[in-house]
């Protein structure tokens, strides 16, 4: 990879890292960019997942105020998302992606509409079996396909835990990072990762992931929820159009 391409991917990574930590749409920026740089779809998908690991690292460092007091929660729920991410990575390597491509727009649209609902002031509980199953299912999606997976996780966490959107967003960034980390480990061992593209993209993700929480914590009130919901509905419409007209 020439210097110009590496710098281009570095810039893509910074932008995608910010977008990831604020509205959970990193792959909408980075995945098409990898395709534009000439990577085949499967290679672009696994390369993107490996690089996304560094968004989680940057976000964890940049979200320390929001993560204060949530350490035990990260450990409890992190086990669920790590297992889901491993399952999703395995499915990606052994099954065709068509089924997930057809289901994904509906999942993203439903999660986006859930975010639009006014907060009820109560949560469904992070220890509930159904909520943990939902979190596990979202982590599978993150490890398998990932587009707007953070919006799905943000919606589930918002329903599970009664706390500010900024805190739920910070928790989402770390848990999504764990799902990506496990998937990335599998792809690094068994997938067609393009390391020449992964390294500069990962460096950009690290910077963008660190900077993004600074923006998220300054968004007033529930605007973070509404912004994520609007972006999610737009992505659902685009993915639905592409999936059902191809």
GROMACS .gro file of C-alpha atoms in nm:
model
  246
    1UNK     CA    1   0.000   0.000   0.000
    2UNK     CA    2   0.144   0.339  -0.103
    3UNK     CA    3   0.178   0.631   0.138
    4UNK     CA    4  -0.117   0.820  -0.011
    5UNK     CA    5  -0.351   0.525   0.038
    6UNK     CA    6  -0.228   0.474   0.395
    7UNK     CA    7  -0.291   0.840   0.478
    8UNK     CA    8  -0.633   0.816   0.316
    9UNK     CA    9  -0.725   0.517   0.531
   10UNK     CA   10  -0.589   0.695   0.839
   11UNK     CA   11  -0.826   0.984   0.769
   12UNK     CA   12  -1.115   0.744   0.707
   13UNK     CA   13  -1.039   0.576   1.039
   14UNK     CA   14  -1.045   0.905   1.231
   15UNK     CA   15  -1.378   1.004   1.078
   16UNK     CA   16  -1.528   0.658   1.128
   17UNK     CA   17  -1.402   0.642   1.487
   18UNK     CA   18  -1.578   0.967   1.572
   19UNK     CA   19  -1.895   0.852   1.396
   20UNK     CA   20  -1.877   0.518   1.577
   21UNK     CA   21  -1.855   0.662   1.927
   22UNK     CA   22  -2.122   0.928   1.866
   23UNK     CA   23  -2.386   0.759   1.647
   24UNK     CA   24  -2.258   0.401   1.615
   25UNK     CA   25  -2.209   0.398   1.240
   26UNK     CA   26  -1.836   0.342   1.187
   27UNK     CA   27  -1.881   0.064   0.931
   28UNK     CA   28  -2.102   0.284   0.715
   29UNK     CA   29  -1.797   0.507   0.665
   30UNK     CA   30  -1.510   0.258   0.674
   31UNK     CA   31  -1.649  -0.047   0.494
   32UNK     CA   32  -1.738   0.135   0.167
   33UNK     CA   33  -1.401   0.310   0.185
   34UNK     CA   34  -1.221  -0.026   0.196
   35UNK     CA   35  -1.423  -0.138  -0.104
   36UNK     CA   36  -1.326   0.185  -0.283
   37UNK     CA   37  -0.960   0.106  -0.213
   38UNK     CA   38  -1.007  -0.220  -0.403
   39UNK     CA   39  -1.059  -0.480  -0.129
   40UNK     CA   40  -1.303  -0.766  -0.202
   41UNK     CA   41  -1.620  -0.763   0.017
   42UNK     CA   42  -1.521  -1.044   0.256
   43UNK     CA   43  -1.169  -0.908   0.296
   44UNK     CA   44  -1.308  -0.559   0.355
   45UNK     CA   45  -1.550  -0.691   0.618
   46UNK     CA   46  -1.292  -0.882   0.823
   47UNK     CA   47  -1.027  -0.609   0.783
   48UNK     CA   48  -1.278  -0.353   0.906
   49UNK     CA   49  -1.367  -0.567   1.210
   50UNK     CA   50  -1.002  -0.611   1.305
   51UNK     CA   51  -0.939  -0.236   1.281
   52UNK     CA   52  -1.259  -0.155   1.475
   53UNK     CA   53  -1.101  -0.308   1.783
   54UNK     CA   54  -0.904   0.015   1.821
   55UNK     CA   55  -1.217   0.230   1.824
   56UNK     CA   56  -1.317   0.047   2.141
   57UNK     CA   57  -0.976   0.111   2.295
   58UNK     CA   58  -0.985   0.480   2.212
   59UNK     CA   59  -1.345   0.513   2.329
   60UNK     CA   60  -1.271   0.340   2.659
   61UNK     CA   61  -0.991   0.587   2.727
   62UNK     CA   62  -1.197   0.888   2.615
   63UNK     CA   63  -1.508   0.783   2.810
   64UNK     CA   64  -1.352   0.743   3.154
   65UNK     CA   65  -1.591   0.993   3.322
   66UNK     CA   66  -1.898   0.810   3.186
   67UNK     CA   67  -1.756   0.466   3.269
   68UNK     CA   68  -1.676   0.554   3.631
   69UNK     CA   69  -1.860   0.311   3.857
   70UNK     CA   70  -1.952   0.076   3.570
   71UNK     CA   71  -1.655  -0.158   3.594
   72UNK     CA   72  -1.846  -0.455   3.734
   73UNK     CA   73  -2.121  -0.400   3.478
   74UNK     CA   74  -1.867  -0.403   3.195
   75UNK     CA   75  -1.730  -0.736   3.322
   76UNK     CA   76  -2.075  -0.896   3.359
   77UNK     CA   77  -2.214  -0.782   3.026
   78UNK     CA   78  -1.878  -0.804   2.851
   79UNK     CA   79  -1.881  -1.182   2.887
   80UNK     CA   80  -2.212  -1.190   2.701
   81UNK     CA   81  -2.099  -0.965   2.418
   82UNK     CA   82  -1.761  -1.139   2.381
   83UNK     CA   83  -1.932  -1.474   2.340
   84UNK     CA   84  -2.177  -1.323   2.093
   85UNK     CA   85  -1.896  -1.165   1.891
   86UNK     CA   86  -1.716  -1.500   1.869
   87UNK     CA   87  -2.036  -1.667   1.750
   88UNK     CA   88  -2.091  -1.401   1.486
   89UNK     CA   89  -1.736  -1.430   1.356
   90UNK     CA   90  -1.772  -1.807   1.327
   91UNK     CA   91  -2.099  -1.769   1.134
   92UNK     CA   92  -1.941  -1.519   0.896
   93UNK     CA   93  -1.660  -1.759   0.809
   94UNK     CA   94  -1.883  -2.065   0.753
   95UNK     CA   95  -2.215  -1.933   0.615
   96UNK     CA   96  -2.335  -1.710   0.330
   97UNK     CA   97  -2.424  -1.356   0.434
   98UNK     CA   98  -2.748  -1.322   0.237
   99UNK     CA   99  -2.980  -1.404   0.527
  100UNK     CA  100  -2.824  -1.145   0.755
  101UNK     CA  101  -2.832  -0.888   0.475
  102UNK     CA  102  -3.208  -0.932   0.443
  103UNK     CA  103  -3.275  -0.920   0.818
  104UNK     CA  104  -3.038  -0.637   0.909
  105UNK     CA  105  -3.248  -0.343   0.780
  106UNK     CA  106  -3.547  -0.452   0.988
  107UNK     CA  107  -3.337  -0.495   1.302
  108UNK     CA  108  -3.177  -0.154   1.261
  109UNK     CA  109  -3.511   0.018   1.190
  110UNK     CA  110  -3.674  -0.142   1.495
  111UNK     CA  111  -3.386  -0.040   1.722
  112UNK     CA  112  -3.393   0.314   1.585
  113UNK     CA  113  -3.766   0.346   1.655
  114UNK     CA  114  -3.706   0.214   2.005
  115UNK     CA  115  -3.458   0.496   2.063
  116UNK     CA  116  -3.711   0.756   1.945
  117UNK     CA  117  -3.957   0.659   2.219
  118UNK     CA  118  -3.949   0.899   2.514
  119UNK     CA  119  -3.758   0.749   2.811
  120UNK     CA  120  -4.000   0.575   3.045
  121UNK     CA  121  -3.792   0.630   3.357
  122UNK     CA  122  -3.768   0.259   3.426
  123UNK     CA  123  -3.544  -0.018   3.298
  124UNK     CA  124  -3.598  -0.385   3.223
  125UNK     CA  125  -3.298  -0.483   3.435
  126UNK     CA  126  -2.951  -0.587   3.329
  127UNK     CA  127  -2.990  -0.921   3.507
  128UNK     CA  128  -3.303  -1.023   3.315
  129UNK     CA  129  -3.267  -1.332   3.096
  130UNK     CA  130  -3.453  -1.185   2.799
  131UNK     CA  131  -3.242  -0.869   2.797
  132UNK     CA  132  -2.921  -1.071   2.812
  133UNK     CA  133  -3.044  -1.285   2.523
  134UNK     CA  134  -3.113  -0.965   2.328
  135UNK     CA  135  -2.764  -0.836   2.408
  136UNK     CA  136  -2.612  -1.169   2.301
  137UNK     CA  137  -2.806  -1.159   1.972
  138UNK     CA  138  -2.686  -0.805   1.901
  139UNK     CA  139  -2.327  -0.909   1.973
  140UNK     CA  140  -2.364  -1.192   1.720
  141UNK     CA  141  -2.472  -0.932   1.465
  142UNK     CA  142  -2.175  -0.708   1.555
  143UNK     CA  143  -1.931  -0.996   1.505
  144UNK     CA  144  -2.097  -1.112   1.185
  145UNK     CA  145  -2.192  -0.801   0.988
  146UNK     CA  146  -2.175  -0.501   1.217
  147UNK     CA  147  -2.334  -0.219   1.012
  148UNK     CA  148  -2.517  -0.003   1.268
  149UNK     CA  149  -2.468  -0.278   1.526
  150UNK     CA  150  -2.384  -0.012   1.784
  151UNK     CA  151  -2.732   0.137   1.740
  152UNK     CA  152  -2.885  -0.202   1.818
  153UNK     CA  153  -2.664  -0.233   2.128
  154UNK     CA  154  -2.740   0.125   2.235
  155UNK     CA  155  -3.113   0.051   2.211
  156UNK     CA  156  -3.083  -0.269   2.418
  157UNK     CA  157  -2.868  -0.103   2.684
  158UNK     CA  158  -3.107   0.194   2.703
  159UNK     CA  159  -3.390  -0.050   2.772
  160UNK     CA  160  -3.184  -0.250   3.024
  161UNK     CA  161  -3.034   0.029   3.235
  162UNK     CA  162  -3.184   0.356   3.358
  163UNK     CA  163  -2.898   0.604   3.314
  164UNK     CA  164  -2.807   0.901   3.097
  165UNK     CA  165  -2.765   0.846   2.720
  166UNK     CA  166  -2.400   0.950   2.745
  167UNK     CA  167  -2.331   0.675   3.001
  168UNK     CA  168  -2.519   0.414   2.798
  169UNK     CA  169  -2.330   0.526   2.489
  170UNK     CA  170  -1.995   0.487   2.667
  171UNK     CA  171  -2.096   0.140   2.787
  172UNK     CA  172  -2.208   0.055   2.434
  173UNK     CA  173  -1.869   0.157   2.295
  174UNK     CA  174  -1.682  -0.073   2.534
  175UNK     CA  175  -1.917  -0.371   2.495
  176UNK     CA  176  -1.917  -0.338   2.115
  177UNK     CA  177  -1.539  -0.320   2.136
  178UNK     CA  178  -1.530  -0.650   2.325
  179UNK     CA  179  -1.751  -0.818   2.066
  180UNK     CA  180  -1.527  -0.681   1.791
  181UNK     CA  181  -1.212  -0.788   1.978
  182UNK     CA  182  -1.314  -1.152   1.992
  183UNK     CA  183  -1.431  -1.149   1.631
  184UNK     CA  184  -1.107  -0.974   1.528
  185UNK     CA  185  -0.899  -1.245   1.696
  186UNK     CA  186  -1.080  -1.512   1.495
  187UNK     CA  187  -1.045  -1.319   1.172
  188UNK     CA  188  -0.675  -1.253   1.238
  189UNK     CA  189  -0.617  -1.627   1.266
  190UNK     CA  190  -0.856  -1.761   1.002
  191UNK     CA  191  -0.982  -1.472   0.787
  192UNK     CA  192  -0.837  -1.291   0.483
  193UNK     CA  193  -0.726  -0.975   0.666
  194UNK     CA  194  -0.546  -0.713   0.456
  195UNK     CA  195  -0.294  -0.595   0.714
  196UNK     CA  196  -0.163  -0.316   0.491
  197UNK     CA  197  -0.509  -0.157   0.509
  198UNK     CA  198  -0.588  -0.264   0.865
  199UNK     CA  199  -0.293  -0.087   1.031
  200UNK     CA  200  -0.356   0.274   0.913
  201UNK     CA  201  -0.732   0.228   0.951
  202UNK     CA  202  -0.683   0.103   1.309
  203UNK     CA  203  -0.461   0.402   1.392
  204UNK     CA  204  -0.734   0.635   1.270
  205UNK     CA  205  -0.999   0.444   1.465
  206UNK     CA  206  -0.792   0.482   1.783
  207UNK     CA  207  -0.774   0.861   1.744
  208UNK     CA  208  -1.137   0.899   1.640
  209UNK     CA  209  -1.256   0.666   1.916
  210UNK     CA  210  -1.074   0.877   2.174
  211UNK     CA  211  -1.213   1.207   2.039
  212UNK     CA  212  -1.574   1.099   1.980
  213UNK     CA  213  -1.683   1.079   2.347
  214UNK     CA  214  -1.585   1.444   2.391
  215UNK     CA  215  -1.853   1.528   2.134
  216UNK     CA  216  -2.112   1.286   2.272
  217UNK     CA  217  -2.097   1.422   2.627
  218UNK     CA  218  -2.166   1.775   2.500
  219UNK     CA  219  -2.487   1.686   2.318
  220UNK     CA  220  -2.781   1.823   2.518
  221UNK     CA  221  -3.050   1.610   2.683
  222UNK     CA  222  -3.180   1.321   2.476
  223UNK     CA  223  -3.036   1.454   2.149
  224UNK     CA  224  -2.784   1.168   2.133
  225UNK     CA  225  -3.071   0.917   2.124
  226UNK     CA  226  -3.255   1.108   1.853
  227UNK     CA  227  -2.942   1.161   1.643
  228UNK     CA  228  -2.857   0.790   1.659
  229UNK     CA  229  -3.217   0.700   1.575
  230UNK     CA  230  -3.228   0.929   1.270
  231UNK     CA  231  -2.899   0.793   1.139
  232UNK     CA  232  -3.015   0.437   1.205
  233UNK     CA  233  -3.338   0.482   1.008
  234UNK     CA  234  -3.143   0.629   0.717
  235UNK     CA  235  -2.902   0.333   0.721
  236UNK     CA  236  -3.191   0.085   0.746
  237UNK     CA  237  -3.356   0.240   0.441
  238UNK     CA  238  -3.031   0.230   0.242
  239UNK     CA  239  -2.945  -0.128   0.341
  240UNK     CA  240  -3.303  -0.238   0.276
  241UNK     CA  241  -3.300  -0.085  -0.071
  242UNK     CA  242  -2.966  -0.247  -0.156
  243UNK     CA  243  -3.064  -0.588  -0.015
  244UNK     CA  244  -3.410  -0.617  -0.168
  245UNK     CA  245  -3.335  -0.469  -0.509
  246UNK     CA  246  -3.010  -0.655  -0.579
   0.00000   0.00000   0.00000
